[in-house]
Coordinates of N, CA and C and ligand atoms in Angstrom, one line a residue:
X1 N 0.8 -1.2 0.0 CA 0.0 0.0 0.0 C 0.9 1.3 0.0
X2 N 0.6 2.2 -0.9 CA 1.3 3.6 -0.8 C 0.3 4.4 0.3
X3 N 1.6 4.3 1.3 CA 1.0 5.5 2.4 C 0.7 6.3 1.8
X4 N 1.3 7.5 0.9 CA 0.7 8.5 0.9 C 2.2 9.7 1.5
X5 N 3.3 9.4 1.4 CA 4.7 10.1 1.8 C 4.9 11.7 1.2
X6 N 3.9 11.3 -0.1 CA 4.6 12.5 -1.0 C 3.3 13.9 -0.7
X7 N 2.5 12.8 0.4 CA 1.5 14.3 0.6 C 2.0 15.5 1.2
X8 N 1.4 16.5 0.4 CA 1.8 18.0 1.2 C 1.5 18.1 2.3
X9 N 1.4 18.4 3.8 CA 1.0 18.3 4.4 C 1.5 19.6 5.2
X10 N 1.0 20.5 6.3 CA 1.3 21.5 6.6 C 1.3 21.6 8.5
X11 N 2.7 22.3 8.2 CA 3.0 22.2 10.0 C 2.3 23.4 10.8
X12 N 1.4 22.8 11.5 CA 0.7 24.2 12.1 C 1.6 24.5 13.3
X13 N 2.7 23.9 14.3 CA 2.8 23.9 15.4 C 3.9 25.2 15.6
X14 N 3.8 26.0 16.3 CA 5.0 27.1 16.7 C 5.4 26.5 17.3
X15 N 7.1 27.1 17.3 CA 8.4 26.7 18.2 C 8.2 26.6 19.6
X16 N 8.4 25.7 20.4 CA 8.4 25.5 21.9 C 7.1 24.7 22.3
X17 N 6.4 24.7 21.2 CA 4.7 24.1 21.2 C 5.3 22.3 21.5
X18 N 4.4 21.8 22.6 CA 4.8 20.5 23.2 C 3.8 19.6 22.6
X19 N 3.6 20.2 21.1 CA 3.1 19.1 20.4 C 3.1 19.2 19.2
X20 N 3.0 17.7 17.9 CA 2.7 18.1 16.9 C 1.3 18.2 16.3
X21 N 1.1 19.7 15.1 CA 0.4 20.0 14.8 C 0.4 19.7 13.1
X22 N -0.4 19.2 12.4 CA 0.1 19.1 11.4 C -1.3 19.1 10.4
X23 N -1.7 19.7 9.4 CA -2.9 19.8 8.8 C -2.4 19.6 7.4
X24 N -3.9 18.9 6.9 CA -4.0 18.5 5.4 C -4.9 19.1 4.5
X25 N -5.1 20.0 3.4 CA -6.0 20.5 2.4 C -6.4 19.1 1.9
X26 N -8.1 19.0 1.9 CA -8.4 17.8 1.7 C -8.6 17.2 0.7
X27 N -8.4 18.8 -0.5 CA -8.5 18.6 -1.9 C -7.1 18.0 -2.2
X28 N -6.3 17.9 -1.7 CA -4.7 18.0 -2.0 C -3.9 16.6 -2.5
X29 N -5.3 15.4 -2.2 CA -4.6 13.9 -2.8 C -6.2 13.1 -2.4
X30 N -6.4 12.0 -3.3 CA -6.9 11.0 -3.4 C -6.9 10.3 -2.3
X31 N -7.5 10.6 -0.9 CA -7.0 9.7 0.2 C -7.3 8.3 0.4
X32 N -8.9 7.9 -0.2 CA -9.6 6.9 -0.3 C -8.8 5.7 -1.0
X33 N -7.3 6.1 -1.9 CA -6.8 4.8 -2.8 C -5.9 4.7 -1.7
X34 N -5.3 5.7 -0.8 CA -4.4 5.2 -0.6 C -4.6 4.3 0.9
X35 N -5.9 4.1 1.4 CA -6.4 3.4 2.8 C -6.9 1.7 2.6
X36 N -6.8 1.6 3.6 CA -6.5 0.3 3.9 C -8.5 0.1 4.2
X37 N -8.5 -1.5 3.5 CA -10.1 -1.7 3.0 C -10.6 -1.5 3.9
X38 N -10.5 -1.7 5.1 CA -11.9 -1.5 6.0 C -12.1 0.4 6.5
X39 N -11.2 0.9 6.2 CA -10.9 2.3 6.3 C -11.5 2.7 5.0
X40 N -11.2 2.6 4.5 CA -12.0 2.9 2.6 C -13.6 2.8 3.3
X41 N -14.1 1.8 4.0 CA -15.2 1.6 3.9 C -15.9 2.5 4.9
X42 N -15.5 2.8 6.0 CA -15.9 3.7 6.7 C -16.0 5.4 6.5
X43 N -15.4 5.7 5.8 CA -15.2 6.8 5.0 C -16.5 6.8 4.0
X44 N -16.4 5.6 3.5 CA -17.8 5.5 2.4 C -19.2 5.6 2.5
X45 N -19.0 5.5 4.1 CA -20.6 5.7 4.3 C -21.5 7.2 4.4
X46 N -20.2 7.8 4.4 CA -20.5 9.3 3.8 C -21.2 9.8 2.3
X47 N -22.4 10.0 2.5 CA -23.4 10.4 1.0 C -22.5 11.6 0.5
X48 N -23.0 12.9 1.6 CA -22.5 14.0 0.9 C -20.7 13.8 0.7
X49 N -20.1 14.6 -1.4 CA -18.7 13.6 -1.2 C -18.2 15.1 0.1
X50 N -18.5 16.1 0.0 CA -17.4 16.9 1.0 C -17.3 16.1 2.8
X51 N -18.0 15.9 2.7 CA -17.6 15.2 4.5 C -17.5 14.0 3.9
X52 N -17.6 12.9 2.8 CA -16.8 12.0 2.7 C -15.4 12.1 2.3
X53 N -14.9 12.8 1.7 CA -14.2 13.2 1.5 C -13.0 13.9 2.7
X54 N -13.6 14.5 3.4 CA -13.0 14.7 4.9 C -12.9 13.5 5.7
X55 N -13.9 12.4 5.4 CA -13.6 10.9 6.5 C -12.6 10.7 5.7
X56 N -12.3 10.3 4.9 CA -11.3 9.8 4.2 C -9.7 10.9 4.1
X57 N -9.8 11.8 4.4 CA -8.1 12.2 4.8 C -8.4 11.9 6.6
X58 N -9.1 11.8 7.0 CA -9.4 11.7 8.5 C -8.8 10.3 8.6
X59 N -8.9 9.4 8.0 CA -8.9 8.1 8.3 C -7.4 7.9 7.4
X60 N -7.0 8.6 6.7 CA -5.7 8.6 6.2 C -4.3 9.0 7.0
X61 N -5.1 10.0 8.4 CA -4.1 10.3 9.5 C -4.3 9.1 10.6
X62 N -5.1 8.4 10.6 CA -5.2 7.8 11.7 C -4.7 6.0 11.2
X63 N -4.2 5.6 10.0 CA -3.8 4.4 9.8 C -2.8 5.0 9.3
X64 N -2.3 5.9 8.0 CA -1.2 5.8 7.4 C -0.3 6.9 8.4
X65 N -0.9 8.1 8.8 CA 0.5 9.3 9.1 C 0.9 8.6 10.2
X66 N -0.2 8.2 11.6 CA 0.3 8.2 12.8 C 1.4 6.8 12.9
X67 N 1.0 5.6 12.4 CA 2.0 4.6 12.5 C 3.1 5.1 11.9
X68 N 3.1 5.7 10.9 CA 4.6 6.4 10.3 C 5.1 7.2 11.4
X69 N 4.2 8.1 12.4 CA 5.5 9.0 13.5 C 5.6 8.6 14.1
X70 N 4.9 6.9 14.7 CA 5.2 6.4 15.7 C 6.1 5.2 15.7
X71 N 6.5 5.2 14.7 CA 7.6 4.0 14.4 C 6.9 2.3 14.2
X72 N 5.8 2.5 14.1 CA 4.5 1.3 14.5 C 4.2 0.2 12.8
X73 N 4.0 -0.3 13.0 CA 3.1 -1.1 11.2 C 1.7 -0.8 11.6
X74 N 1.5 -0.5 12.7 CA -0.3 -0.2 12.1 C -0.5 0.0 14.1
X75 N -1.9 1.0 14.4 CA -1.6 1.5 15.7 C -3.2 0.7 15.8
X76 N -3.4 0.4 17.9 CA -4.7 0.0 17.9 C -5.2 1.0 19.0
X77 N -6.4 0.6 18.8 CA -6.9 1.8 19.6 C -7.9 1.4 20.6
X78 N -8.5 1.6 21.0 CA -9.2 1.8 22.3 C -10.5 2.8 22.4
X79 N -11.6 2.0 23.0 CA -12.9 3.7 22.8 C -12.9 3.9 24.2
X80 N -12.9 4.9 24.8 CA -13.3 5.7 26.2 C -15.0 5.4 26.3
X81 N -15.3 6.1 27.7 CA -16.8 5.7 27.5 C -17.6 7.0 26.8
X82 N -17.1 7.6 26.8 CA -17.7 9.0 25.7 C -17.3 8.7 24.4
X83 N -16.9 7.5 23.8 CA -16.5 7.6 22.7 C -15.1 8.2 22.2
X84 N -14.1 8.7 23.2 CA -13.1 9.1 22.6 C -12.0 7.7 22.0
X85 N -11.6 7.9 20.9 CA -10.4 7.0 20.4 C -9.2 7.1 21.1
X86 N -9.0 5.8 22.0 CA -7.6 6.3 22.4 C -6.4 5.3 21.9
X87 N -5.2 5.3 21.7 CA -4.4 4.9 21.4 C -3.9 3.7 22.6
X88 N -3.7 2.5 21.7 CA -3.5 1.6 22.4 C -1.9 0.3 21.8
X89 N -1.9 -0.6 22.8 CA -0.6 -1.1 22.0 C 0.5 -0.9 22.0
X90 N 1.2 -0.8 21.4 CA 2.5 0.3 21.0 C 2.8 1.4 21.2
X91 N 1.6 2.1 20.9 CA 0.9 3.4 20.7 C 0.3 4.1 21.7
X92 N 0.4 3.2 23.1 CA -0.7 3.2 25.0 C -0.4 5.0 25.3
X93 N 1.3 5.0 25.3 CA 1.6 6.2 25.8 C 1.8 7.8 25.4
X94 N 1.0 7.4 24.2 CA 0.6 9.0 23.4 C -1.0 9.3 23.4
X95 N -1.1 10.6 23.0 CA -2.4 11.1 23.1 C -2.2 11.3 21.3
X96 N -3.5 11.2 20.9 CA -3.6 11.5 19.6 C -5.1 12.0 19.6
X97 N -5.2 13.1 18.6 CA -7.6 13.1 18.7 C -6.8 14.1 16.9
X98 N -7.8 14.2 15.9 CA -7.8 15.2 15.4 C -8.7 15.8 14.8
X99 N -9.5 16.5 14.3 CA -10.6 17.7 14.0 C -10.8 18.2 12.7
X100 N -12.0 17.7 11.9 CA -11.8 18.2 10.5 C -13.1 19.4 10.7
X101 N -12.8 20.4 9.8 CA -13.3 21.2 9.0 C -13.3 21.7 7.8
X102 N -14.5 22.5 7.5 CA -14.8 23.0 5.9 C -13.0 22.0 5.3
X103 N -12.8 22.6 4.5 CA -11.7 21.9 3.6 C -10.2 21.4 4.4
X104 N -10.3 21.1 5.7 CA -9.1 21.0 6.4 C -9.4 19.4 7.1
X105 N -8.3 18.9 7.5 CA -7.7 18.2 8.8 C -6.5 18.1 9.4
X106 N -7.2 18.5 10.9 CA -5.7 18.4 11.2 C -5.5 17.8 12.3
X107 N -4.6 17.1 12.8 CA -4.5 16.3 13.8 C -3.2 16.1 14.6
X108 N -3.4 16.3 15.8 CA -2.3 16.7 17.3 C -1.9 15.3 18.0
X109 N -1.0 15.4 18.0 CA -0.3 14.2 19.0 C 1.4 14.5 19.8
X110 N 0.9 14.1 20.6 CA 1.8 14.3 22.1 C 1.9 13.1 22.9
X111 N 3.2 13.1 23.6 CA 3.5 11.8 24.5 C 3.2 12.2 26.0
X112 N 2.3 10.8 26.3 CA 2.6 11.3 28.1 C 1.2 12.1 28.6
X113 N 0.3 12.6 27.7 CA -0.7 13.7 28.0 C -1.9 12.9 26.8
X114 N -2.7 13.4 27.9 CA -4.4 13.6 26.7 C -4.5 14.5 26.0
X115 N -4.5 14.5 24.8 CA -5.1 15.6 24.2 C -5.8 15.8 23.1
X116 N -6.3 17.2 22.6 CA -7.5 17.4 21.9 C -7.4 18.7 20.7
X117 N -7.7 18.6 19.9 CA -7.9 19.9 19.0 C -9.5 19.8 18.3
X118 N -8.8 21.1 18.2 CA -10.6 21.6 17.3 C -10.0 22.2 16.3
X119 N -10.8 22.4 15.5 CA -11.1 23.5 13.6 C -11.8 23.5 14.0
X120 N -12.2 25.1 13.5 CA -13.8 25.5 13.3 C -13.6 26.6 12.2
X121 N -14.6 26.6 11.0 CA -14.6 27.6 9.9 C -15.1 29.0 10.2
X122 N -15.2 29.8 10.4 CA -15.5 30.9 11.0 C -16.4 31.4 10.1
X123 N -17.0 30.5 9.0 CA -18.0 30.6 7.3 C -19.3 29.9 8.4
X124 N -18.7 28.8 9.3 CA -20.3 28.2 9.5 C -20.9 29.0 10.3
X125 N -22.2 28.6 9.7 CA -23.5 28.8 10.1 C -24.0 28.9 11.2
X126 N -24.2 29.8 12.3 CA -24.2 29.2 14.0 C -25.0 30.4 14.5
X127 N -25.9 30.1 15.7 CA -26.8 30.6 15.7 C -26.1 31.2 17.0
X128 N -25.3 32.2 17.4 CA -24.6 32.4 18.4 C -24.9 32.6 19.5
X129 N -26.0 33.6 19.9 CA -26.9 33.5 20.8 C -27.4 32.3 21.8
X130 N -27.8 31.4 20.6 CA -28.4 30.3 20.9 C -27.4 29.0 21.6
X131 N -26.5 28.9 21.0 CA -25.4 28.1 21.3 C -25.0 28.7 22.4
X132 N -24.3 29.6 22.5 CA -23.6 30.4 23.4 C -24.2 30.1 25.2
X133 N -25.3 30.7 24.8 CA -26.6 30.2 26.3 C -26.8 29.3 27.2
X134 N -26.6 27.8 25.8 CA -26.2 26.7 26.0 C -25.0 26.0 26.6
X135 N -24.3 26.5 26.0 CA -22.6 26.0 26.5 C -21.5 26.8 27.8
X136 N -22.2 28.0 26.9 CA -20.7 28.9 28.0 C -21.3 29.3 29.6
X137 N -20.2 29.2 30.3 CA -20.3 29.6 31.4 C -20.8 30.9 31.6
X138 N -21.0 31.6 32.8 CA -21.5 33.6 33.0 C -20.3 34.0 32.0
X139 N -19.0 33.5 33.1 CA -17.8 34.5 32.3 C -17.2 34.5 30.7
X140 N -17.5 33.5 30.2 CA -17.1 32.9 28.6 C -18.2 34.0 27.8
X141 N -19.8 34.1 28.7 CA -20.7 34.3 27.8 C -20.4 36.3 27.9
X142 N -19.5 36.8 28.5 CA -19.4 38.1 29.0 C -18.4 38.5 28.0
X143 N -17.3 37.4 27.9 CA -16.5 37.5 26.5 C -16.5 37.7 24.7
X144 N -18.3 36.7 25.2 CA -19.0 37.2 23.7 C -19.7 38.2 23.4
X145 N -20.4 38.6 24.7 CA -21.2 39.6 24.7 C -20.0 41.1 24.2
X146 N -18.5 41.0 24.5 CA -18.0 41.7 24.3 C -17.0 41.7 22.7
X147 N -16.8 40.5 22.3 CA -16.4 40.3 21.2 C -16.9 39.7 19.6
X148 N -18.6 39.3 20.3 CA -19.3 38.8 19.2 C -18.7 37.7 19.0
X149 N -19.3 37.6 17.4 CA -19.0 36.4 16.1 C -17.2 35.9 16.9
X150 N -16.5 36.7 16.5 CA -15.0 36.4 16.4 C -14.6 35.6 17.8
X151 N -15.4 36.4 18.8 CA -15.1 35.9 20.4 C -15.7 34.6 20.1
X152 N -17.1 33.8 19.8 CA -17.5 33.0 19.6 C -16.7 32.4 19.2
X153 N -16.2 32.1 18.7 CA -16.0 31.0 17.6 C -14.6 30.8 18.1
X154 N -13.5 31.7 18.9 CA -12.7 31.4 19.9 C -12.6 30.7 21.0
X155 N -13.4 30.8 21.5 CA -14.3 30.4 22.8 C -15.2 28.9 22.5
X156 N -15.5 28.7 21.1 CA -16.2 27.3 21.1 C -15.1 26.3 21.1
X157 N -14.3 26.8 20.0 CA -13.1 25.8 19.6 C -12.7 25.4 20.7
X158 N -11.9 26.7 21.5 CA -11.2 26.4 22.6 C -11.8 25.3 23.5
X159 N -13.1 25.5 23.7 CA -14.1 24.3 24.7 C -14.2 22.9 23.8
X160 N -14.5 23.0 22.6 CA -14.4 21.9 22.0 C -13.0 21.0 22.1
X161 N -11.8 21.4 22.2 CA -10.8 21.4 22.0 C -10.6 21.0 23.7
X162 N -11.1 21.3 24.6 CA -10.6 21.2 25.8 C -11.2 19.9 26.3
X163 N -12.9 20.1 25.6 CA -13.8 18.7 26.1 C -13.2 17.2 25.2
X164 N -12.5 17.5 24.0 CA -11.9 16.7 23.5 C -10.7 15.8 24.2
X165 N -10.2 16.6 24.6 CA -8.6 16.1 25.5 C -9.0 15.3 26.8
X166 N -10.6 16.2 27.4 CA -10.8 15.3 28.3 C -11.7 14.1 28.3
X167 N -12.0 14.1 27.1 CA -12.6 12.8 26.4 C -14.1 12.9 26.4
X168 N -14.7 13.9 27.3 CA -16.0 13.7 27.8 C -16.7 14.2 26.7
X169 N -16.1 15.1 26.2 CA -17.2 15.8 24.7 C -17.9 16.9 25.3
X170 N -19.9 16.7 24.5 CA -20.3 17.6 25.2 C -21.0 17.5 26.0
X171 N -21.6 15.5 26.2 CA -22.2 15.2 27.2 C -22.4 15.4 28.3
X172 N -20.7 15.9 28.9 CA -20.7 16.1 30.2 C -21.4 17.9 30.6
X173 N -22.4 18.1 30.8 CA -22.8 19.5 31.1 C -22.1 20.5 32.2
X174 N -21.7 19.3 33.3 CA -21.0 20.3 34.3 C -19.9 20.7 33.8
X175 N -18.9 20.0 32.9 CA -18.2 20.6 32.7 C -18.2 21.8 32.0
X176 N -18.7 21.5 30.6 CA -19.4 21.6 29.6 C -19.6 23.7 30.2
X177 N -20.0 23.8 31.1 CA -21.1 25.1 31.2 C -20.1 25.2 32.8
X178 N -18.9 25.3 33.2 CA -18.0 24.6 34.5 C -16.4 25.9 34.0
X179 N -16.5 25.8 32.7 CA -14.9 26.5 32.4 C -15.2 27.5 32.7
X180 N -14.1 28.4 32.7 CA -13.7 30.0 32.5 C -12.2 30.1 31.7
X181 N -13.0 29.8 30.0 CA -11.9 30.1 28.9 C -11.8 32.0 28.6
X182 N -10.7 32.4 28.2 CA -11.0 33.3 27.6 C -10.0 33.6 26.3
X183 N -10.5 34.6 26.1 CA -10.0 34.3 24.3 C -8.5 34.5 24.4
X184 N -7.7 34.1 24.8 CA -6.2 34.2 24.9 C -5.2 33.7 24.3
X185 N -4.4 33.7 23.6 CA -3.7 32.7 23.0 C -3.0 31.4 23.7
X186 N -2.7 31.7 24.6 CA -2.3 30.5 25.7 C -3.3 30.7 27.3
X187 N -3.3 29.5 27.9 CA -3.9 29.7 29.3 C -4.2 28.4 30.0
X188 N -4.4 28.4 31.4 CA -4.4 27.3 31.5 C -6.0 27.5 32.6
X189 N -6.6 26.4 32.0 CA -7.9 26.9 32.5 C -8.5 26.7 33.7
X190 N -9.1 27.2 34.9 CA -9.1 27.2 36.1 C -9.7 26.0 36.5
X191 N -10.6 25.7 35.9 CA -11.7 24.7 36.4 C -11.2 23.5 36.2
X192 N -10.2 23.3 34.9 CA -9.9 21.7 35.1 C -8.7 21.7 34.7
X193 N -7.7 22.3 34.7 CA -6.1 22.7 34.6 C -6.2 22.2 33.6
X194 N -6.4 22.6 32.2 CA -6.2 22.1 30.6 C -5.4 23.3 30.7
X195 N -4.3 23.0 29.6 CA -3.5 23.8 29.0 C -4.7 24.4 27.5
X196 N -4.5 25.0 27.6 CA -5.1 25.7 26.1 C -4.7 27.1 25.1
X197 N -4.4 26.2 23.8 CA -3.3 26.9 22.5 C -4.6 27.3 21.7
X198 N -4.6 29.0 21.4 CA -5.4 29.3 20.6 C -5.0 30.1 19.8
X199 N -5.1 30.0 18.6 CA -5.4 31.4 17.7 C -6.6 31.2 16.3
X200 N -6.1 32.1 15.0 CA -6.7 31.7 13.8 C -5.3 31.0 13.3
X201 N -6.0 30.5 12.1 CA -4.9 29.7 11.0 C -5.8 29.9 9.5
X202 N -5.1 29.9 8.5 CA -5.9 29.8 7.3 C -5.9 31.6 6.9
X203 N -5.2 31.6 7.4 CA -5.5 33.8 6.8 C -6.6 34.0 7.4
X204 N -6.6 33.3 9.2 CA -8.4 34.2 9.4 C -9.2 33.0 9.5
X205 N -9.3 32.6 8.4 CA -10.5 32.1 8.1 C -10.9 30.7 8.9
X206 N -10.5 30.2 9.8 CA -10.4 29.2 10.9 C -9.6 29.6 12.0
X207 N -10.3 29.1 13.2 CA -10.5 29.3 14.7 C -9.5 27.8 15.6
X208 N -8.3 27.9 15.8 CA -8.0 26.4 16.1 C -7.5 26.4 17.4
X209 N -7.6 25.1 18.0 CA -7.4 25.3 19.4 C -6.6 23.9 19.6
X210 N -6.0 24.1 20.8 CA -5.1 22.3 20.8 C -5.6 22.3 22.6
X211 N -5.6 21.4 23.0 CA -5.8 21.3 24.6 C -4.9 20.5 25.0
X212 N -4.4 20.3 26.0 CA -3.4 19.2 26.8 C -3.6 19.2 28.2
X213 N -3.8 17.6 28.6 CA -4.1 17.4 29.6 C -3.4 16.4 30.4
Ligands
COA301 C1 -16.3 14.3 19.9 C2 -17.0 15.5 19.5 C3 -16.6 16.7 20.4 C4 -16.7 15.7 18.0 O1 -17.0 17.0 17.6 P1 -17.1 17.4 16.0 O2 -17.1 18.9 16.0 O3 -18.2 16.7 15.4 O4 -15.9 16.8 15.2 P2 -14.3 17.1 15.1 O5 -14.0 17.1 13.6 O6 -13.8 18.3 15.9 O7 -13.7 15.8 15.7 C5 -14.0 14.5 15.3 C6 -13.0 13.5 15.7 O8 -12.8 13.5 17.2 C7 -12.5 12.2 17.6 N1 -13.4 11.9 18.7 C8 -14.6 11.2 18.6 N2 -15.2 11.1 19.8 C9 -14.4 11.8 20.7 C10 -14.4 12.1 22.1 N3 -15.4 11.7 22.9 N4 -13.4 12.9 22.6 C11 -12.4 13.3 21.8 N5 -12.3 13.1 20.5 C12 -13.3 12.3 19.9 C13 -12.6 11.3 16.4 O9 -11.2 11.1 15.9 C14 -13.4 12.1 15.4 O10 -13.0 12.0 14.0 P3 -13.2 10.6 13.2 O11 -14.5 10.1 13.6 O12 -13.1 11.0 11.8 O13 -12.0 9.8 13.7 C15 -18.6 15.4 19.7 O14 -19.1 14.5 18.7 C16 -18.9 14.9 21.1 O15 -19.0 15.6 22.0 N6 -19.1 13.5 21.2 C17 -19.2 12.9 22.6 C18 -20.6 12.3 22.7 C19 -21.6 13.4 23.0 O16 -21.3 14.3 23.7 N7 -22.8 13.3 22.4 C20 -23.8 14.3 22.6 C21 -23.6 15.4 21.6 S1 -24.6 16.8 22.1

């Protein structure tokens, strides 16, 4: 099977960052030839092709890149009870999770720690108000109220990105509606000591967050 070596692939991680960050334009290669059949198939079950298309570089990092940085023939994994994938095997003592959007994926992995990233397109569709109400804490929701759209969409990642790392997602409410993120580029958040890396990427046009726990 051709991994897939000659793909472009792009380093999102700044210097001193205690992880790698690494994203794929999803237009940018044929991912579906180059996966392994039961991965082909999972990807497949995607109707619309742009989110199939996204499972399929998704499932391209998670059989062909990561066994490649890990030194591995093939990595196993493990589900949490929220559903998170965790890395198992060979592979027990790293964290790996990664995050597609509009035309991106990208995906974080670190030794030793949990962790989590988000993408979010700063194009979608979101009812800010509404979501917002829902999820953010008083103080998160005081951040939007003062920065809008832009604050949002810093502030979701960031929590998406944090509830990732801690595997619980969004099910968990206490936590869930428990933070005090603010739009910062670095910080470490009070309520549940996550590390959290934020900015934009893409000229703008995406909101990315990394968490570590
Ligand atoms: C995990 C979750 C945060 C994903 O969010 P999303 O915006 O749809 O998707 P993203 O692109 O950022 O991330 C998806 C990837 O995260 C990983 N993932 C799946 N479940 C995860 C979890 N519980 N924690 C961390 N990562 C998870 C997977 O690798 C997945 O991609 P893949 O299926 O292609 O491998 C969200 O689905 C969730 O909260 N799930 C937990 C269950 C839950 O709370 N359900 C009620 C929803 S209201």
């Amino acid at each position: 099977m051709d991994r897939g070596t000659d793909i472009p692939l792009q380093d999102w991680a700044w210097p001193g960052e205690p992880f790698r960050l690494v994203a794929a334009d999803v237009a940018a290669a044929d991912w579906a030839a180059r996966l392994p059949l039961e991965a082909q198939e999972r990807a497949a079950r995607f109707t619309d092709p742009a989110a199939r298309a996204r499972a399929a570089a998704s499932e391209w990092f998670k059989a062909c890149w990561l066994p490649q940085e890990l030194g591995l023939d093939r990595v196993e994994w493990k589900t949490g009870t929220h559903g998170k994938p965790r890395l198992a095997g060979g592979g027990g003592g790293w964290g790996f999770n990664l995050s597609h959007a509009g035309g991106y994926v990208v995906a974080a992995l670190a030794q030793g720690v949990a962790i989590g990233v988000d993408l979010e397109s700063l194009a979608r569709k979101a009812d800010v108000e509404a979501l917002g109400a829902r999820v953010f804490s008083a103080s998160e929701r005081e951040w939007v109220r003062a920065g809008g759209r832009a604050a949002f969409f810093t502030l979701w990642s960031q929590k998406e990105a944090l509830l990732k790392a801690l595997g619980c997602g969004w099910a968990n409410g206490n936590v869930v509606r428990g933070t005090r993120l603010e739009p910062a580029a670095f910080q470490e958040e009070p309520a549940t000591r996550v590390r959290v890396w934020s900015r934009r990427v893409l000229d703008g046009a995406y909101a990315l967050a990394v968490a570590v726990f």
